[in-house]
Amino acid sequence: MRASVLRDGRMVYRDDVADPVPGPGQVLVAVRSCGICGSDLHFAAHGSQVLKMTAEAAGAAGAMDVDLSRDIFMGHEFSAEILEAGPDTDTHPAGTMVTSLPILLSAKGFDPMVYSNSTLGGYAERILLSAPLLLPIPNGLDPRHAALTEPMSVGLHAVNKSNIERGETALVIGCGPIGIAIIAALRLRGVESIVAADFSPKRRELATAMGAHQVLDPAQGSPFDSVKARVVFEAVGVPGIIDDVLRRARWGTRLVVAGVCMQPDEVHPFFAIAKEINVQFVLAQTPEEFAESLRALAEGEIDVAPMITGEVGLDGVGAAFDDLADPERHCKILVTP
Ligand SMILES: [Zn+2]
């Protein structure tokens, strides 16, 4: 079957990948749509660094067993149609449209469907999913929109971790896919003042479309000069930005760090001490947040249509990875096998 795989830092089209065979508790599905995530781009460019730092953070037991010299399967934001269940597996009927947390359960344990030499991800025609984790896509929701359940739930997780209340002002720094997901989740939670900052006019436009009440261009001055935010979401992930927030934020700010910075970074603890700033780092989502995001998409409470800026086939994934570098052109590109 067809798939797009990471080989020597580039996404390569293959038409000779072996079809997966579902084991007990697993389900064979046909991928309908898979979003390209910034973390996939990052892994393609800096895979060895990601693996090394994951091992350092998690200890040897949590290290990911990935061989960068072999083909790697990726794609963790997907929707799919059920084809057939594995042996002794009770699940929804064939033809049901589903999504799932990107985790494959097996008799040996579980594999994250993030970067793997063996477990297929969503950049493939057919993949395996875990029957207990399947969520049917309700209300006839467009499978392309359902594929964005995973990235939208990342935003919901960041917002939940902030414990923001409706009357508090939120400032979202960076309006790439993570910042946009945070804005949509703030809107879902009924937050009445959402301010978003990004250098890119296109991204500011998208932030407005997804629910920001006010957008700011940091080139025109620091957002902290004009906004009295209680909760700040950092969704950029470059060195220096956390320290800048600590320096400029008001007393008692809660800072949620959702941007993924892989370099060492310098902060002045004194800024945070002097203003009793609470810093919360966040990652991924809970299963409940994943399910709530799917529900919000299906009920029309979040509309992800403005985020989708491109669609490619499995043979177009390599070019799409290159195109995503330009914030003026793209937010989310979907792969349709
Ligand atoms: Zn992702």
Short mmCIF file of C-alpha atoms and ligand atoms in Angstrom, two decimals:
data_model
loop_
_atom_site.label_atom_id
_atom_site.label_comp_id
_atom_site.label_asym_id
_atom_site.label_seq_id
_atom_site.Cartn_x
_atom_site.Cartn_y
_atom_site.Cartn_z
CA MET A 1 0.00 0.00 0.00
CA ARG A 2 0.93 3.67 -0.22
CA ALA A 3 2.51 5.76 2.55
CA SER A 4 4.79 8.70 3.09
CA VAL A 5 7.80 7.97 5.30
CA LEU A 6 10.63 9.97 6.82
CA ARG A 7 13.96 8.94 5.28
CA ASP A 8 17.19 10.90 5.85
CA GLY A 9 15.25 13.95 7.03
CA ARG A 10 12.87 14.05 4.03
CA MET A 11 9.34 12.75 3.56
CA VAL A 12 9.45 10.13 0.80
CA TYR A 13 6.52 8.53 -1.05
CA ARG A 14 6.39 4.71 -1.03
CA ASP A 15 3.93 2.35 -2.71
CA ASP A 16 5.40 -0.85 -1.31
CA VAL A 17 4.61 -0.68 2.41
CA ALA A 18 3.20 -3.96 3.76
CA ASP A 19 -0.46 -3.83 4.76
CA PRO A 20 -0.85 -3.95 8.56
CA VAL A 21 -2.71 -6.92 10.06
CA PRO A 22 -4.88 -6.22 13.12
CA GLY A 23 -4.19 -8.27 16.24
CA PRO A 24 -6.65 -8.88 19.08
CA GLY A 25 -8.11 -5.56 20.25
CA GLN A 26 -6.94 -3.77 17.13
CA VAL A 27 -8.84 -2.47 14.12
CA LEU A 28 -7.73 -1.96 10.53
CA VAL A 29 -8.85 1.44 9.23
CA ALA A 30 -8.53 3.46 6.03
CA VAL A 31 -7.12 6.91 6.81
CA ARG A 32 -9.44 9.64 5.52
CA SER A 33 -7.41 12.67 6.56
CA CYS A 34 -4.26 13.41 8.56
CA GLY A 35 -3.01 16.81 9.68
CA ILE A 36 0.67 17.72 9.42
CA CYS A 37 1.91 18.82 12.85
CA GLY A 38 4.76 21.20 13.67
CA SER A 39 6.30 18.46 15.79
CA ASP A 40 6.57 16.27 12.66
CA LEU A 41 8.45 19.06 10.88
CA HIS A 42 10.67 19.43 13.91
CA PHE A 43 11.38 15.71 14.10
CA ALA A 44 12.23 15.60 10.38
CA ALA A 45 14.79 18.38 10.87
CA HIS A 46 16.12 17.52 14.36
CA GLY A 47 15.19 13.87 15.00
CA SER A 48 18.35 12.87 16.85
CA GLN A 49 18.04 15.84 19.19
CA VAL A 50 14.38 15.01 19.94
CA LEU A 51 15.26 11.38 20.73
CA LYS A 52 18.22 12.34 22.91
CA MET A 53 16.25 14.90 24.92
CA THR A 54 13.25 12.59 25.28
CA ALA A 55 15.58 9.93 26.71
CA GLU A 56 17.14 12.45 29.10
CA ALA A 57 13.74 13.68 30.27
CA ALA A 58 12.10 10.28 30.62
CA GLY A 59 15.01 8.12 31.72
CA ALA A 60 16.06 4.96 29.89
CA ALA A 61 12.65 3.33 30.45
CA GLY A 62 10.86 6.12 28.63
CA ALA A 63 13.30 6.39 25.74
CA MET A 64 11.77 5.94 22.29
CA ASP A 65 13.27 3.07 20.38
CA VAL A 66 13.59 4.74 16.98
CA ASP A 67 16.34 4.04 14.45
CA LEU A 68 16.89 7.20 12.37
CA SER A 69 18.78 5.25 9.69
CA ARG A 70 15.57 3.36 8.81
CA ASP A 71 12.23 4.65 7.45
CA ILE A 72 10.06 6.31 10.09
CA PHE A 73 6.25 6.45 10.13
CA MET A 74 4.56 9.61 11.43
CA GLY A 75 1.14 11.30 11.46
CA HIS A 76 -0.84 11.60 14.71
CA GLU A 77 -3.79 13.87 13.76
CA PHE A 78 -6.16 11.63 11.82
CA SER A 79 -9.66 10.51 11.01
CA ALA A 80 -10.36 7.13 9.46
CA GLU A 81 -12.99 4.62 8.33
CA ILE A 82 -13.20 1.19 9.95
CA LEU A 83 -12.42 -1.67 7.55
CA GLU A 84 -12.16 -4.74 9.78
CA ALA A 85 -11.56 -5.79 13.37
CA GLY A 86 -8.83 -8.11 14.58
CA PRO A 87 -9.58 -11.53 16.12
CA ASP A 88 -11.94 -11.54 19.13
CA THR A 89 -12.40 -7.78 18.84
CA ASP A 90 -15.75 -6.17 19.52
CA THR A 91 -16.00 -2.77 17.88
CA HIS A 92 -18.12 -0.48 15.69
CA PRO A 93 -19.26 -1.84 12.31
CA ALA A 94 -17.18 -1.52 9.15
CA GLY A 95 -17.74 1.84 7.50
CA THR A 96 -17.91 3.77 10.81
CA MET A 97 -15.89 6.99 10.71
CA VAL A 98 -13.66 7.32 13.77
CA THR A 99 -10.78 9.16 15.35
CA SER A 100 -8.54 8.16 18.24
CA LEU A 101 -5.80 9.26 20.52
CA PRO A 102 -2.58 8.37 18.66
CA ILE A 103 -1.71 5.30 20.74
CA LEU A 104 -1.64 1.69 19.55
CA LEU A 105 -2.32 -0.91 22.22
CA SER A 106 -1.06 -4.45 21.75
CA ALA A 107 -0.36 -7.55 23.81
CA LYS A 108 3.16 -6.16 24.42
CA GLY A 109 1.98 -2.81 25.79
CA PHE A 110 1.42 0.44 23.92
CA ASP A 111 3.17 2.38 21.17
CA PRO A 112 2.70 6.11 20.72
CA MET A 113 1.83 6.77 17.04
CA VAL A 114 4.24 9.66 16.80
CA TYR A 115 7.59 8.55 15.36
CA SER A 116 8.13 4.84 14.79
CA ASN A 117 9.99 2.40 12.55
CA SER A 118 7.20 -0.17 12.92
CA THR A 119 3.89 1.36 14.08
CA LEU A 120 2.17 3.12 11.19
CA GLY A 121 0.95 6.69 11.58
CA GLY A 122 -1.62 8.66 9.63
CA TYR A 123 0.56 9.34 6.58
CA ALA A 124 -0.51 5.99 5.15
CA GLU A 125 -3.42 4.45 3.26
CA ARG A 126 -4.33 1.99 6.02
CA ILE A 127 -3.25 1.82 9.67
CA LEU A 128 -4.10 -0.01 12.88
CA LEU A 129 -6.00 1.62 15.74
CA SER A 130 -6.92 0.36 19.21
CA ALA A 131 -10.57 -0.71 19.55
CA PRO A 132 -10.96 0.61 23.15
CA LEU A 133 -9.72 4.07 22.12
CA LEU A 134 -11.95 4.58 19.05
CA LEU A 135 -14.34 7.52 19.09
CA PRO A 136 -17.02 7.49 16.37
CA ILE A 137 -17.25 10.85 14.58
CA PRO A 138 -20.71 12.23 15.39
CA ASN A 139 -23.17 14.45 13.50
CA GLY A 140 -21.71 13.69 10.07
CA LEU A 141 -18.77 15.96 10.90
CA ASP A 142 -16.42 16.35 7.91
CA PRO A 143 -13.60 13.81 8.42
CA ARG A 144 -11.11 16.54 7.47
CA HIS A 145 -12.30 18.60 10.41
CA ALA A 146 -12.40 15.56 12.71
CA ALA A 147 -8.70 15.00 11.92
CA LEU A 148 -8.00 18.21 13.84
CA THR A 149 -9.43 16.82 17.09
CA GLU A 150 -5.90 16.06 18.33
CA PRO A 151 -4.33 19.51 17.74
CA MET A 152 -7.44 21.30 19.03
CA SER A 153 -7.33 19.23 22.23
CA VAL A 154 -3.75 20.41 22.79
CA GLY A 155 -5.15 23.95 23.00
CA LEU A 156 -7.94 22.83 25.33
CA HIS A 157 -5.41 21.17 27.63
CA ALA A 158 -3.34 24.37 27.84
CA VAL A 159 -6.45 26.39 28.68
CA ASN A 160 -7.64 23.87 31.30
CA LYS A 161 -4.20 23.90 32.96
CA SER A 162 -4.38 27.70 33.24
CA ASN A 163 -7.58 27.57 35.34
CA ILE A 164 -8.64 30.75 33.57
CA GLU A 165 -12.00 32.28 34.49
CA ARG A 166 -14.35 33.95 32.00
CA GLY A 167 -13.67 37.46 33.28
CA GLU A 168 -9.88 37.20 33.11
CA THR A 169 -8.00 38.60 30.13
CA ALA A 170 -5.92 36.10 28.16
CA LEU A 171 -2.94 37.05 26.04
CA VAL A 172 -1.85 34.47 23.47
CA ILE A 173 1.66 35.03 22.14
CA GLY A 174 2.17 33.29 18.79
CA CYS A 175 -0.67 32.35 16.42
CA GLY A 176 0.66 29.21 14.76
CA PRO A 177 -1.45 26.03 15.04
CA ILE A 178 -0.95 25.73 18.83
CA GLY A 179 -1.77 29.40 19.51
CA ILE A 180 -4.83 29.12 17.28
CA ALA A 181 -6.00 25.98 19.14
CA ILE A 182 -5.60 27.87 22.43
CA ILE A 183 -7.67 30.79 21.11
CA ALA A 184 -10.45 28.39 20.01
CA ALA A 185 -10.41 26.70 23.44
CA LEU A 186 -10.53 30.06 25.28
CA ARG A 187 -13.57 30.93 23.20
CA LEU A 188 -15.11 27.52 24.01
CA ARG A 189 -14.61 28.25 27.73
CA GLY A 190 -16.41 31.59 27.34
CA VAL A 191 -13.39 33.80 28.11
CA GLU A 192 -14.55 37.34 27.38
CA SER A 193 -11.26 39.04 26.52
CA ILE A 194 -8.85 37.14 24.26
CA VAL A 195 -5.89 39.09 22.89
CA ALA A 196 -3.53 37.48 20.37
CA ALA A 197 -0.11 38.66 19.19
CA ASP A 198 1.84 37.60 16.10
CA PHE A 199 4.18 39.31 13.62
CA SER A 200 2.38 37.72 10.65
CA PRO A 201 -0.68 39.59 9.27
CA LYS A 202 -2.13 36.30 7.95
CA ARG A 203 -1.86 34.67 11.36
CA ARG A 204 -3.47 37.69 13.04
CA GLU A 205 -6.33 37.43 10.55
CA LEU A 206 -6.72 33.73 11.36
CA ALA A 207 -6.63 34.48 15.11
CA THR A 208 -9.58 36.83 14.64
CA ALA A 209 -11.47 34.25 12.57
CA MET A 210 -10.93 31.65 15.33
CA GLY A 211 -12.20 33.87 18.13
CA ALA A 212 -9.62 36.44 19.29
CA HIS A 213 -11.29 39.71 20.34
CA GLN A 214 -8.18 41.80 19.68
CA VAL A 215 -4.98 41.16 17.72
CA LEU A 216 -1.65 42.92 18.10
CA ASP A 217 1.49 43.19 15.98
CA PRO A 218 4.52 42.92 18.33
CA ALA A 219 6.51 44.94 15.77
CA GLN A 220 4.36 47.93 16.81
CA GLY A 221 5.34 47.56 20.49
CA SER A 222 5.16 45.00 23.28
CA PRO A 223 1.64 43.59 23.82
CA PHE A 224 2.26 44.05 27.56
CA ASP A 225 2.24 47.85 27.08
CA SER A 226 -1.40 47.81 26.02
CA VAL A 227 -2.91 44.65 27.56
CA LYS A 228 -3.43 43.90 31.23
CA ALA A 229 -3.53 40.12 30.93
CA ARG A 230 -4.00 37.83 33.91
CA VAL A 231 -3.11 34.70 31.97
CA VAL A 232 -0.42 34.56 29.28
CA PHE A 233 -0.06 31.68 26.83
CA GLU A 234 3.37 31.34 25.20
CA ALA A 235 2.95 29.47 21.90
CA VAL A 236 6.14 30.44 20.08
CA GLY A 237 8.86 28.25 21.59
CA VAL A 238 12.03 30.20 20.87
CA PRO A 239 14.79 31.12 23.35
CA GLY A 240 14.27 34.41 25.19
CA ILE A 241 10.51 34.55 25.05
CA ILE A 242 9.82 33.15 28.54
CA ASP A 243 12.24 35.66 30.08
CA ASP A 244 10.60 38.47 28.13
CA VAL A 245 7.19 37.51 29.51
CA LEU A 246 8.57 37.31 33.07
CA ARG A 247 10.16 40.74 32.65
CA ARG A 248 7.05 42.47 31.26
CA ALA A 249 4.06 40.65 32.76
CA ARG A 250 2.09 42.14 35.63
CA TRP A 251 2.12 40.92 39.23
CA GLY A 252 0.43 37.55 39.78
CA THR A 253 0.41 36.50 36.12
CA ARG A 254 -0.09 32.86 35.27
CA LEU A 255 2.16 31.91 32.35
CA VAL A 256 1.32 28.75 30.41
CA VAL A 257 4.19 27.58 28.20
CA ALA A 258 2.86 25.61 25.23
CA GLY A 259 5.57 26.51 22.69
CA VAL A 260 8.14 23.76 22.30
CA CYS A 261 11.64 25.20 22.65
CA MET A 262 14.37 22.56 22.23
CA GLN A 263 17.34 24.84 22.96
CA PRO A 264 18.62 25.80 26.40
CA ASP A 265 17.05 29.08 27.47
CA GLU A 266 18.01 31.75 30.00
CA VAL A 267 15.56 33.17 32.51
CA HIS A 268 15.96 35.66 35.33
CA PRO A 269 14.11 34.01 38.22
CA PHE A 270 14.04 37.38 40.00
CA PHE A 271 11.44 38.77 37.57
CA ALA A 272 9.13 35.87 38.40
CA ILE A 273 9.92 36.04 42.11
CA ALA A 274 9.30 39.78 42.35
CA LYS A 275 5.88 39.38 40.72
CA GLU A 276 4.97 35.93 42.07
CA ILE A 277 4.45 34.63 38.54
CA ASN A 278 3.18 31.09 38.21
CA VAL A 279 4.74 29.17 35.31
CA GLN A 280 3.00 26.08 34.00
CA PHE A 281 4.46 23.96 31.17
CA VAL A 282 1.98 21.82 29.23
CA LEU A 283 2.02 18.90 26.81
CA ALA A 284 -0.58 17.04 24.75
CA GLN A 285 -4.02 16.28 26.25
CA THR A 286 -6.05 13.96 28.46
CA PRO A 287 -8.45 11.42 26.90
CA GLU A 288 -11.35 13.53 28.27
CA GLU A 289 -10.02 16.65 26.54
CA PHE A 290 -9.64 14.71 23.30
CA ALA A 291 -13.28 13.58 23.50
CA GLU A 292 -14.48 17.08 24.43
CA SER A 293 -12.67 18.58 21.43
CA LEU A 294 -14.33 16.10 19.08
CA ARG A 295 -17.71 16.94 20.60
CA ALA A 296 -17.08 20.70 20.26
CA LEU A 297 -16.11 20.25 16.60
CA ALA A 298 -19.16 18.08 15.88
CA GLU A 299 -21.53 20.51 17.64
CA GLY A 300 -20.16 23.42 15.64
CA GLU A 301 -18.78 25.14 18.75
CA ILE A 302 -15.34 25.18 17.14
CA ASP A 303 -15.04 25.65 13.38
CA VAL A 304 -11.60 24.63 12.12
CA ALA A 305 -12.33 25.39 8.44
CA PRO A 306 -10.30 28.67 8.48
CA MET A 307 -7.22 26.78 9.74
CA ILE A 308 -7.07 24.39 6.80
CA THR A 309 -4.85 26.09 4.25
CA GLY A 310 -3.90 23.17 2.04
CA GLU A 311 -4.53 19.54 1.14
CA VAL A 312 -2.12 17.10 -0.47
CA GLY A 313 -1.95 13.40 -1.35
CA LEU A 314 0.60 11.00 0.12
CA ASP A 315 3.01 11.91 -2.69
CA GLY A 316 2.78 15.60 -1.73
CA VAL A 317 3.82 15.34 1.92
CA GLY A 318 7.47 16.23 1.30
CA ALA A 319 6.57 19.47 -0.52
CA ALA A 320 3.96 20.27 2.15
CA PHE A 321 6.63 20.00 4.87
CA ASP A 322 8.63 22.65 2.98
CA ASP A 323 5.58 24.88 2.39
CA LEU A 324 4.63 24.91 6.08
CA ALA A 325 7.75 26.94 6.84
CA ASP A 326 5.97 30.04 5.46
CA PRO A 327 3.50 31.48 8.05
CA GLU A 328 1.99 33.79 5.42
CA ARG A 329 0.77 30.83 3.39
CA HIS A 330 -0.08 28.03 5.76
CA CYS A 331 -1.50 26.99 9.12
CA LYS A 332 -2.63 23.38 8.72
CA ILE A 333 -2.11 21.15 5.68
CA LEU A 334 -4.14 17.94 5.53
CA VAL A 335 -2.93 14.76 3.89
CA THR A 336 -5.64 12.79 2.08
CA PRO A 337 -4.38 9.30 1.20
ZN ZN B 1 0.62 17.41 16.91
#
